[in-house]
CSV table of C-alpha atoms in Angstrom, one decimal:
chain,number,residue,atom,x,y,z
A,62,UNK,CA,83.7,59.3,78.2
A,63,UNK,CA,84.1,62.9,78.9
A,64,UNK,CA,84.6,64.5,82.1
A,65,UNK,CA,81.6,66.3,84.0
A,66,UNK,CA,81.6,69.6,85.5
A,67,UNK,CA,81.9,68.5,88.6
A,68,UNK,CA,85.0,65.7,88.4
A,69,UNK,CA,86.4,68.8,86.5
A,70,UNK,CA,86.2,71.3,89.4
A,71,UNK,CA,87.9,68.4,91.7
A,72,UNK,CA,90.7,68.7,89.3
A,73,UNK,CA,90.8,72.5,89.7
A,74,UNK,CA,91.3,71.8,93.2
A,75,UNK,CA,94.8,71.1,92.4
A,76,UNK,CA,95.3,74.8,91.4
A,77,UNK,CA,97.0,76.5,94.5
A,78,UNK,CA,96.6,80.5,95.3
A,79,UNK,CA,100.4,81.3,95.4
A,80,UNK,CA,99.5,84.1,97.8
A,81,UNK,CA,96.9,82.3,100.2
A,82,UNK,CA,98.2,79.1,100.1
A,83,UNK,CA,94.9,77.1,99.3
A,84,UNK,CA,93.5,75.8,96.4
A,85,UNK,CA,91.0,78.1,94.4
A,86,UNK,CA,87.9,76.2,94.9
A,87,UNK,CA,88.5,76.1,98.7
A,88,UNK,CA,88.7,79.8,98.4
A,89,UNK,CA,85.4,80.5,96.4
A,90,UNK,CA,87.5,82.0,93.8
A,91,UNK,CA,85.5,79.1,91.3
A,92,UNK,CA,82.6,81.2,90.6
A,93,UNK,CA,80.8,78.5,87.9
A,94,UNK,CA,82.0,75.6,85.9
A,95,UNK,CA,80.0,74.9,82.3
A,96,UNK,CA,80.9,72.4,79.9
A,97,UNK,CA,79.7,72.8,76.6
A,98,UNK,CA,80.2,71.7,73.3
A,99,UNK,CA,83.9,70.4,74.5
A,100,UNK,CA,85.0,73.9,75.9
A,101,UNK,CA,84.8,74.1,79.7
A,102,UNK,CA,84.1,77.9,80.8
A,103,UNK,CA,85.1,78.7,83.8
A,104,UNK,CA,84.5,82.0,86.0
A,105,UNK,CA,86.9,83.3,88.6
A,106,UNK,CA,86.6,85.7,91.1
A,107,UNK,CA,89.2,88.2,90.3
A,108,UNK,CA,89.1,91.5,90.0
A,109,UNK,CA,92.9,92.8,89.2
A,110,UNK,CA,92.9,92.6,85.5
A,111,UNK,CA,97.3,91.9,84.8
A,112,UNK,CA,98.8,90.9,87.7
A,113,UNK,CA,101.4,88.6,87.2
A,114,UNK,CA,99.6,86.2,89.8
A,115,UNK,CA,96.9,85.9,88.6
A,116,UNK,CA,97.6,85.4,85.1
A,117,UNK,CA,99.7,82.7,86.3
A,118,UNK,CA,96.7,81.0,88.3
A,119,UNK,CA,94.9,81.7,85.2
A,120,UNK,CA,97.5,79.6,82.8
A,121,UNK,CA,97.3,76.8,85.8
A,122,UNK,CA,93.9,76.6,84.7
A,123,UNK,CA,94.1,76.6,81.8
A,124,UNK,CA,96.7,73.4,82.0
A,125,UNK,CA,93.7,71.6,83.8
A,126,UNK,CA,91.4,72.2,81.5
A,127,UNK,CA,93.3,71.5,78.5
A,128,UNK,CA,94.6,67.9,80.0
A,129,UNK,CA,91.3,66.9,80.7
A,130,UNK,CA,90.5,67.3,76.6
A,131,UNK,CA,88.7,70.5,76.9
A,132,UNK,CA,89.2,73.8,75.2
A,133,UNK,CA,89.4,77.0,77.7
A,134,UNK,CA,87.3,80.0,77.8
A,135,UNK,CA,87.8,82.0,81.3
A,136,UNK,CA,85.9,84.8,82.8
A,137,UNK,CA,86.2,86.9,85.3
A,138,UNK,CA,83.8,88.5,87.8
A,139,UNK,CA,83.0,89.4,91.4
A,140,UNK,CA,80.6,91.6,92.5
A,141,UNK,CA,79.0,92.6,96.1
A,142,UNK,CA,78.4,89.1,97.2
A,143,UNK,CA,81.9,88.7,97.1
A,144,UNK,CA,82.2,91.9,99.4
A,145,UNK,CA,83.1,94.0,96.8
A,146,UNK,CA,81.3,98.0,96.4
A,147,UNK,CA,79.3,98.3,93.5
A,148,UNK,CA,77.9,101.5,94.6
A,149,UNK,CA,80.5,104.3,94.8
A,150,UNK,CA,82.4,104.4,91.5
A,151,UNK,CA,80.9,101.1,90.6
A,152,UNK,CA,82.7,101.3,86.9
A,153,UNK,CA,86.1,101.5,88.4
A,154,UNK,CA,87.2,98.1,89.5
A,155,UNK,CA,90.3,98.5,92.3
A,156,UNK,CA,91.0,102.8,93.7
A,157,UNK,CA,95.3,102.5,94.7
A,158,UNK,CA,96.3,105.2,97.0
A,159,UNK,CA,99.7,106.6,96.9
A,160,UNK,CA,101.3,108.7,99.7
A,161,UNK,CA,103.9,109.5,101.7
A,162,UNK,CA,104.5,110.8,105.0
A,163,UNK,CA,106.6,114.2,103.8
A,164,UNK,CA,107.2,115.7,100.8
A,165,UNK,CA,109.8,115.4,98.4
A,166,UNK,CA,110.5,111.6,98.5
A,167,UNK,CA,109.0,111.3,95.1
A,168,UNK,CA,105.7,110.1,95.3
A,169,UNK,CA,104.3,112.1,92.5
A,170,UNK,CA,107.1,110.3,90.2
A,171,UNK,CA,106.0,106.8,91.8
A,172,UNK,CA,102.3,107.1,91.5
A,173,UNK,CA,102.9,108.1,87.4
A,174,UNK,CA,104.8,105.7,87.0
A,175,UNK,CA,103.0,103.1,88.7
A,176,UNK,CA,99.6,104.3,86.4
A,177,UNK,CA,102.0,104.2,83.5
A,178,UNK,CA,103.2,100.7,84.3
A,179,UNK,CA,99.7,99.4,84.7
A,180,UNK,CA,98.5,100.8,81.2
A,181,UNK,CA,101.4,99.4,79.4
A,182,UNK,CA,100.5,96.1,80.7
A,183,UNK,CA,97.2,96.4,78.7
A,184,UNK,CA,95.2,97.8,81.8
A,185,UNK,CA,92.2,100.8,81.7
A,186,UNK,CA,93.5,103.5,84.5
A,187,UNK,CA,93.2,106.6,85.5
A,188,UNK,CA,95.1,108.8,87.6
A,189,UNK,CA,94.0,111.3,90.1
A,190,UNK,CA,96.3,114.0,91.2
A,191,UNK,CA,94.1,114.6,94.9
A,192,UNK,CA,97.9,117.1,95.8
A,193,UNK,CA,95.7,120.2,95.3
A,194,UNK,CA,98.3,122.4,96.6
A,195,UNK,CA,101.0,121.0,94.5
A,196,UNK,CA,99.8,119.2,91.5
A,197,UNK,CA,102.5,118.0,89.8
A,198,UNK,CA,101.1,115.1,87.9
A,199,UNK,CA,100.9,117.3,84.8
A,200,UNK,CA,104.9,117.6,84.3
A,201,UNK,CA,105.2,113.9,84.5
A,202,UNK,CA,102.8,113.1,82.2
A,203,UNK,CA,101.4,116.1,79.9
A,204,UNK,CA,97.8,116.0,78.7
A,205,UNK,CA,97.2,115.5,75.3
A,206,UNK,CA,94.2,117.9,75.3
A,207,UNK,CA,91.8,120.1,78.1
A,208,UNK,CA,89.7,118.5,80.1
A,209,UNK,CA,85.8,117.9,79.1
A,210,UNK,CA,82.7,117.9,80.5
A,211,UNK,CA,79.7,116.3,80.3
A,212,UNK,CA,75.8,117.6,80.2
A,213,UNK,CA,75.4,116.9,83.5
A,214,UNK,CA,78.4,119.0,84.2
A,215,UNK,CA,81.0,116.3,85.1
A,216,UNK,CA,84.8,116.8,84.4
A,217,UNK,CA,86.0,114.4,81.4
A,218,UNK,CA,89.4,113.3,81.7
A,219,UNK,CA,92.2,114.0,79.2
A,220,UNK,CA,94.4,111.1,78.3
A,221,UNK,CA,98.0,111.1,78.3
A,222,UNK,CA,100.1,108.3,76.6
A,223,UNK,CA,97.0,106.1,77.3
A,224,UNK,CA,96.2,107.1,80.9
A,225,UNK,CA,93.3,109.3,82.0
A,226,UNK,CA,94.4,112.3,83.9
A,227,UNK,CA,92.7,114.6,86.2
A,228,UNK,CA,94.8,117.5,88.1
A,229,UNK,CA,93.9,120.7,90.0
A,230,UNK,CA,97.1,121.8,87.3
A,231,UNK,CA,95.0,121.6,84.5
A,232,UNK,CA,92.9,124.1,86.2
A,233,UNK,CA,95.3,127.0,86.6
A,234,UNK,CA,95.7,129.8,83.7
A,235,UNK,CA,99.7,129.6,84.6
A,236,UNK,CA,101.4,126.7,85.6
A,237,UNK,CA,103.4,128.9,88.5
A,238,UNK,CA,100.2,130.0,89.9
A,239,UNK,CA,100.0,128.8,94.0
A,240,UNK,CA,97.0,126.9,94.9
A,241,UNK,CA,96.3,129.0,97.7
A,242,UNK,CA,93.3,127.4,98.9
A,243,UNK,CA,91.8,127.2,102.5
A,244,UNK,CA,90.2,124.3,104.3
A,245,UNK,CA,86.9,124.3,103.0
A,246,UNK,CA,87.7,125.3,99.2
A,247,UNK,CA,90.2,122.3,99.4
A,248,UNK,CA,87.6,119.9,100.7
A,249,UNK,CA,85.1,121.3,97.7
A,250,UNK,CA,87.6,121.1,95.3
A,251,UNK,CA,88.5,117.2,96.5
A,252,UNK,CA,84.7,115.8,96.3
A,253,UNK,CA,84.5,117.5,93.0
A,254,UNK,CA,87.3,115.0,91.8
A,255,UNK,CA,86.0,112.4,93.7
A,256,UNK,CA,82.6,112.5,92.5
A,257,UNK,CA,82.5,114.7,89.5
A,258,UNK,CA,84.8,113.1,86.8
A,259,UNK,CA,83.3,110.5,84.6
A,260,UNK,CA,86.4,108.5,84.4
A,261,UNK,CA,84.5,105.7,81.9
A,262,UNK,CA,85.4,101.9,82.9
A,263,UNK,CA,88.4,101.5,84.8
A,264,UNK,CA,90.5,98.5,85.7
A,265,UNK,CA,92.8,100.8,88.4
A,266,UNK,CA,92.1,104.4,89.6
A,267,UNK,CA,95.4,106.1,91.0
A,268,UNK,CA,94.9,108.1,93.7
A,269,UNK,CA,98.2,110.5,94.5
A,270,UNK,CA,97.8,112.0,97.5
A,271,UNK,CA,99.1,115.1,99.4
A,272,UNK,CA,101.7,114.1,101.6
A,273,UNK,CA,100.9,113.5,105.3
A,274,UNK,CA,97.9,112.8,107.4
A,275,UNK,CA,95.6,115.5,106.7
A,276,UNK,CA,92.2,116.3,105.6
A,277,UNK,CA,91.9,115.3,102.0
A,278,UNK,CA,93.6,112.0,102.9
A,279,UNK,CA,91.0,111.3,105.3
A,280,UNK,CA,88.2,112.5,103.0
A,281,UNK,CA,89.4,110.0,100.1
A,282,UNK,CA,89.5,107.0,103.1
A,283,UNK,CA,85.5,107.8,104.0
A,284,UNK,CA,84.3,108.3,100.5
A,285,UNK,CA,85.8,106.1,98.0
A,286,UNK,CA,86.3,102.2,98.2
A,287,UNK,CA,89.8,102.0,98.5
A,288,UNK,CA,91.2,98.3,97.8
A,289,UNK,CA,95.3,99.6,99.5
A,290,UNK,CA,97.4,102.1,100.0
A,291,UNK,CA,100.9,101.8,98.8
A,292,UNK,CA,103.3,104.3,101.1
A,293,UNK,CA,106.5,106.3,99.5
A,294,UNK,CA,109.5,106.8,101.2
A,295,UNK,CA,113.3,107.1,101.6
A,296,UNK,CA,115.5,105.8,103.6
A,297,UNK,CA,116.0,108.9,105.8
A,298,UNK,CA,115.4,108.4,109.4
A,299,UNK,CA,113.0,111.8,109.1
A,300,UNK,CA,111.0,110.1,106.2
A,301,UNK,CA,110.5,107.0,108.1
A,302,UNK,CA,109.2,108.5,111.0
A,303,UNK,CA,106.9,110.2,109.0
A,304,UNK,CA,105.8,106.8,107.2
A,305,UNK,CA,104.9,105.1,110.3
A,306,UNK,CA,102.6,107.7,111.4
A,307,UNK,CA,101.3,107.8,107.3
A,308,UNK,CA,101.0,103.3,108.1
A,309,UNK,CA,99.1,103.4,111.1
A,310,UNK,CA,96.4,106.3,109.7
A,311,UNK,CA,95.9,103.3,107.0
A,312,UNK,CA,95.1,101.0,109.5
A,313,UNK,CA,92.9,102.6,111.5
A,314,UNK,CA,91.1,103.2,108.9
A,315,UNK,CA,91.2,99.9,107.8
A,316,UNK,CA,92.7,100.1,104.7
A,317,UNK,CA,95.1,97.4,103.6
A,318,UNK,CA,98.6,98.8,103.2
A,319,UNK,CA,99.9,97.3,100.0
A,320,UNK,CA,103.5,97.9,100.7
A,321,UNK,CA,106.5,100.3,101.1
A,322,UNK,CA,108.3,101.6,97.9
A,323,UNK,CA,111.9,102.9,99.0
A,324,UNK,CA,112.8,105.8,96.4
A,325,UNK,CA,116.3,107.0,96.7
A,326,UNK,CA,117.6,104.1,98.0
A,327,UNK,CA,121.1,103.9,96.5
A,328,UNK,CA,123.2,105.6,94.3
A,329,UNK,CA,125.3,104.2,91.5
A,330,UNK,CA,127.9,105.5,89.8
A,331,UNK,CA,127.7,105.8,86.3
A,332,UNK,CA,131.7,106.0,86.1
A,333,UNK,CA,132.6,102.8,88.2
A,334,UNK,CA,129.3,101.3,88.8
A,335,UNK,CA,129.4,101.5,93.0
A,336,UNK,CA,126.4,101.3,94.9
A,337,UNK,CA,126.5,104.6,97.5
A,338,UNK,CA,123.9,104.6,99.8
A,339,UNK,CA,123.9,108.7,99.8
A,340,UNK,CA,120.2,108.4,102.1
A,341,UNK,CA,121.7,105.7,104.3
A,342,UNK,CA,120.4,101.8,103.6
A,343,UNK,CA,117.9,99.5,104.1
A,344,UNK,CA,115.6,102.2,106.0
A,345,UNK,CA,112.5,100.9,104.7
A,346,UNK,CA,113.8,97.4,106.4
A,347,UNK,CA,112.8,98.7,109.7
A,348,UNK,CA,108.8,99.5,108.4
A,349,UNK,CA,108.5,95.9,106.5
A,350,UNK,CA,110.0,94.1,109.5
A,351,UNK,CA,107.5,96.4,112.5
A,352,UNK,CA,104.4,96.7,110.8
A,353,UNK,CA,104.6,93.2,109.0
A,354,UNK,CA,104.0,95.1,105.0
A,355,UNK,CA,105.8,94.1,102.0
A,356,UNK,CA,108.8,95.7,100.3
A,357,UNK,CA,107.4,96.6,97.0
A,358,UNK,CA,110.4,97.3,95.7
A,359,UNK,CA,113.8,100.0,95.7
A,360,UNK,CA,114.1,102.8,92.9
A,361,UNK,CA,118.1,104.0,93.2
A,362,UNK,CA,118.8,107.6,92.4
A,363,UNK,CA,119.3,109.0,89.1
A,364,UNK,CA,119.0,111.8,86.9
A,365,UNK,CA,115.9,110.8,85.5
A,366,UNK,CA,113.9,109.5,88.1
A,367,UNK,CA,114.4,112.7,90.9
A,368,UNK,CA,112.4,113.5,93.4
A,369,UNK,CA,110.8,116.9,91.2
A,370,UNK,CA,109.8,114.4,88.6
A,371,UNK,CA,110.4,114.0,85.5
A,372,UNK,CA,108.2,114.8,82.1
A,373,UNK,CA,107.3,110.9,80.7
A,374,UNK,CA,106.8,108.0,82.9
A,375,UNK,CA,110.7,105.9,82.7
A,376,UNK,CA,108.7,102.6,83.2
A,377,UNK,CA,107.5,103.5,79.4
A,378,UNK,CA,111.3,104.3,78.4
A,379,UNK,CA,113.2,101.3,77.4
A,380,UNK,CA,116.7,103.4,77.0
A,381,UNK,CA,116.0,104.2,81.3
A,382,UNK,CA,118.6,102.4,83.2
A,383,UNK,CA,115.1,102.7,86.1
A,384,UNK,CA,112.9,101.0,84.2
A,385,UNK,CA,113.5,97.5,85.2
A,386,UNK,CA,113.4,98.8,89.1
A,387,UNK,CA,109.7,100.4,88.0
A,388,UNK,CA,108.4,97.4,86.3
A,389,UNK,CA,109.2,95.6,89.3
A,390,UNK,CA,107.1,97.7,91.2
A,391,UNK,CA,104.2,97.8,89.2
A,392,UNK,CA,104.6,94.5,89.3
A,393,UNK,CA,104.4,93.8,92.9
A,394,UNK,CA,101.7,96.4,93.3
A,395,UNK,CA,99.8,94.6,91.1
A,396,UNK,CA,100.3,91.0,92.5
A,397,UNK,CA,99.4,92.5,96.0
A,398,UNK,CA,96.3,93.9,94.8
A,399,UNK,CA,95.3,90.7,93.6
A,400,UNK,CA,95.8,89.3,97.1
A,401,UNK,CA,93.7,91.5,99.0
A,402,UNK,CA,91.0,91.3,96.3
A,403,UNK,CA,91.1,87.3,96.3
A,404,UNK,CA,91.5,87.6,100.4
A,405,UNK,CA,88.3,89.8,100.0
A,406,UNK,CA,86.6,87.3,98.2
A,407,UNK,CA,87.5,84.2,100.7
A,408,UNK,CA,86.1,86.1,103.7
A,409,UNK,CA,83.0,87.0,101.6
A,410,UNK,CA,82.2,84.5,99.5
A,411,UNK,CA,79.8,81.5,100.4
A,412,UNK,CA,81.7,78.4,99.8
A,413,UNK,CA,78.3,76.2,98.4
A,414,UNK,CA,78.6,75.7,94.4
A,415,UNK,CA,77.8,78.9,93.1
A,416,UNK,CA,74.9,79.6,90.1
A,417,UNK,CA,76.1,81.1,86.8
A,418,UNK,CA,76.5,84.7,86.7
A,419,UNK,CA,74.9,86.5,83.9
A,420,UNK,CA,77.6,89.8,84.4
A,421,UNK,CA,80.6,87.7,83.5
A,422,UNK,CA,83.6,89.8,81.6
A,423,UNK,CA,86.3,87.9,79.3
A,424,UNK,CA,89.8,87.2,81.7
């Protein structure tokens, strides 16, 4: 006899979040269960298209399905019920800001990286340089053409290497020209970006942000849904105090801090292969343990990977000795995504069997 829908979504209790540490159906992250014709399809309630997590809760599923004779076919949705914002940038599915307490600790470099990482995975991004006084987003990752625009006068992004790219440095006649803008012309040119580019449909929007606290950082925080913040830094004493400050601005603004990347953690030398830790070590070890945020990872020094960038994201370069380090990250950052978007789901969602939802994308 075969199995209902219901004796098969007891089985999926079985399926643990590795993250939450209770089962998926407990959580709400079981949006509908159909059998039909012998293939069960299920719909979850994820929203971070890659992560490693996820996919893995997805292949648990998967396993559940398949030993109770069934043949798999998952979806993935969530919507406002499940306290997600389907009004501002509702074709862009998680907005990731990147920034740093000071400049110089390589940020830029990260935040390419990390939009690089994501498309290679097989991800839609985009990548927003919001540094208007020193766009350097450009450098790392050249535009393959200008930008566009639209009839209704809205900037079209140019790709580069597969990742959409928007930059007050595609606006400037010479590359060496100083964006010497004043408060208000800054503010005008930020909510263009924010609500003037047709980015298309978007898994991840990469937001790199000027360094410290000020007035475009707060502007991005009240207009755009951000889903977390992931904070650059080195191991310098001077950095770190500047992070903290960069931590608590996230949280009173109640935006979930993702985690810490430490650039420039180590050195090694290429000659006898000794670690130097030229910044000092384990600064970043002192933000994870007070403010209770994850390590997302340590990027040593070297050549390529500097703190002025370089042009091509490394996490692309398989000859990069930094790759593996960057993959890690994007990795992390991506897992950590997941569990704020699956935490936002659990305080959202209603927990009563849900109907199915007619908006339902292929996982």
């Amino acid at each position: 006899m075969s199995i209902t829908e219901h004796e098969l979504e007891i089985k999926l209790e079985g399926v643990e979040d590795p993250d939450l540490g209770e089962d998926i159906v407990s959580l709400g992250l079981v949006n509908d269960v159909t059998i039909d014709d012998e293939t069960a399809r299920i719909s979850l309630a994820f929203n971070t298209p890659y992560a490693p997590s996820e996919m893995e809760i997805g292949n648990q599923v998967r396993e559940v399905i398949e030993d109770a004779g069934l043949e798999a076919d998952l979806r993935a949705h969530v919507g406002e019920d499940h306290g997600f914002d389907d009004e501002v940038l509702p074709r862009v599915r998680n907005v990731i800001a990147v920034s740093s307490g000071k400049g110089g600790v390589g940020k830029t470099t990260v935040a390419a990286n990390l939009a690089a990482g994501l498309e290679k995975r097989g991800a839609m991004v985009g990548l927003l340089d919001a540094d208007i006084h020193g766009p350097n987003v450009p450098q790392i990752l050249p535009p393959e053409s200008d930008p566009g625009v639209t009839p209704n006068e809205e900037i079209v992004p140019p790709r580069s290497d597969g990742v959409r790219i928007i930059s007050m440095g595609m606006m400037m006649e010479d590359e060496d020209d100083p964006a010497i803008l004043r408060g208000p012309m800054v503010n005008k040119f930020m909510m263009k970006f924010l609500e003037g580019v047709e980015w298309g449909r978007l898994d991840y929007l990469i937001v790199d942000l000027p360094p410290g606290t000020g007035d475009a950082t707060l502007n991005l925080l009240q207009s755009m849904p951000v889903t977390g913040s992931v904070v650059v830094t080195t191991p310098q004493e001077m950095a770190l105090d500047d992070t903290r400050k960069g931590i608590q601005m996230f949280n009173k603004h109640d935006t979930p801090v993702l985690g810490v990347v430490e650039n420039m953690s180590s050195f090694i030398c290429p000659s006898c292969g000794d670690q130097h830790g030229l910044f000092g070590t384990g600064g970043a070890d002192t933000i994870v343990d007070k403010y209770d945020v994850p390590l997302l990872g340590r990027i040593p020094i070297h050549p390529d990977f500097g703190a002025d960038g370089s042009e091509g994201a490394l996490v692309k370069d398989d000859d990069s000795e930094v790759q593996s380090h960057l993959e890690d990250v994007v990795g992390e950052v991506a897992d950590r995504i997941g569990e704020t978007n699956r935490r936002t789901v659990s305080e959202n969602i209603t927990q009563e069997p849900a109907n199915k939802l007619p908006t339902e994308t292929e996982d």
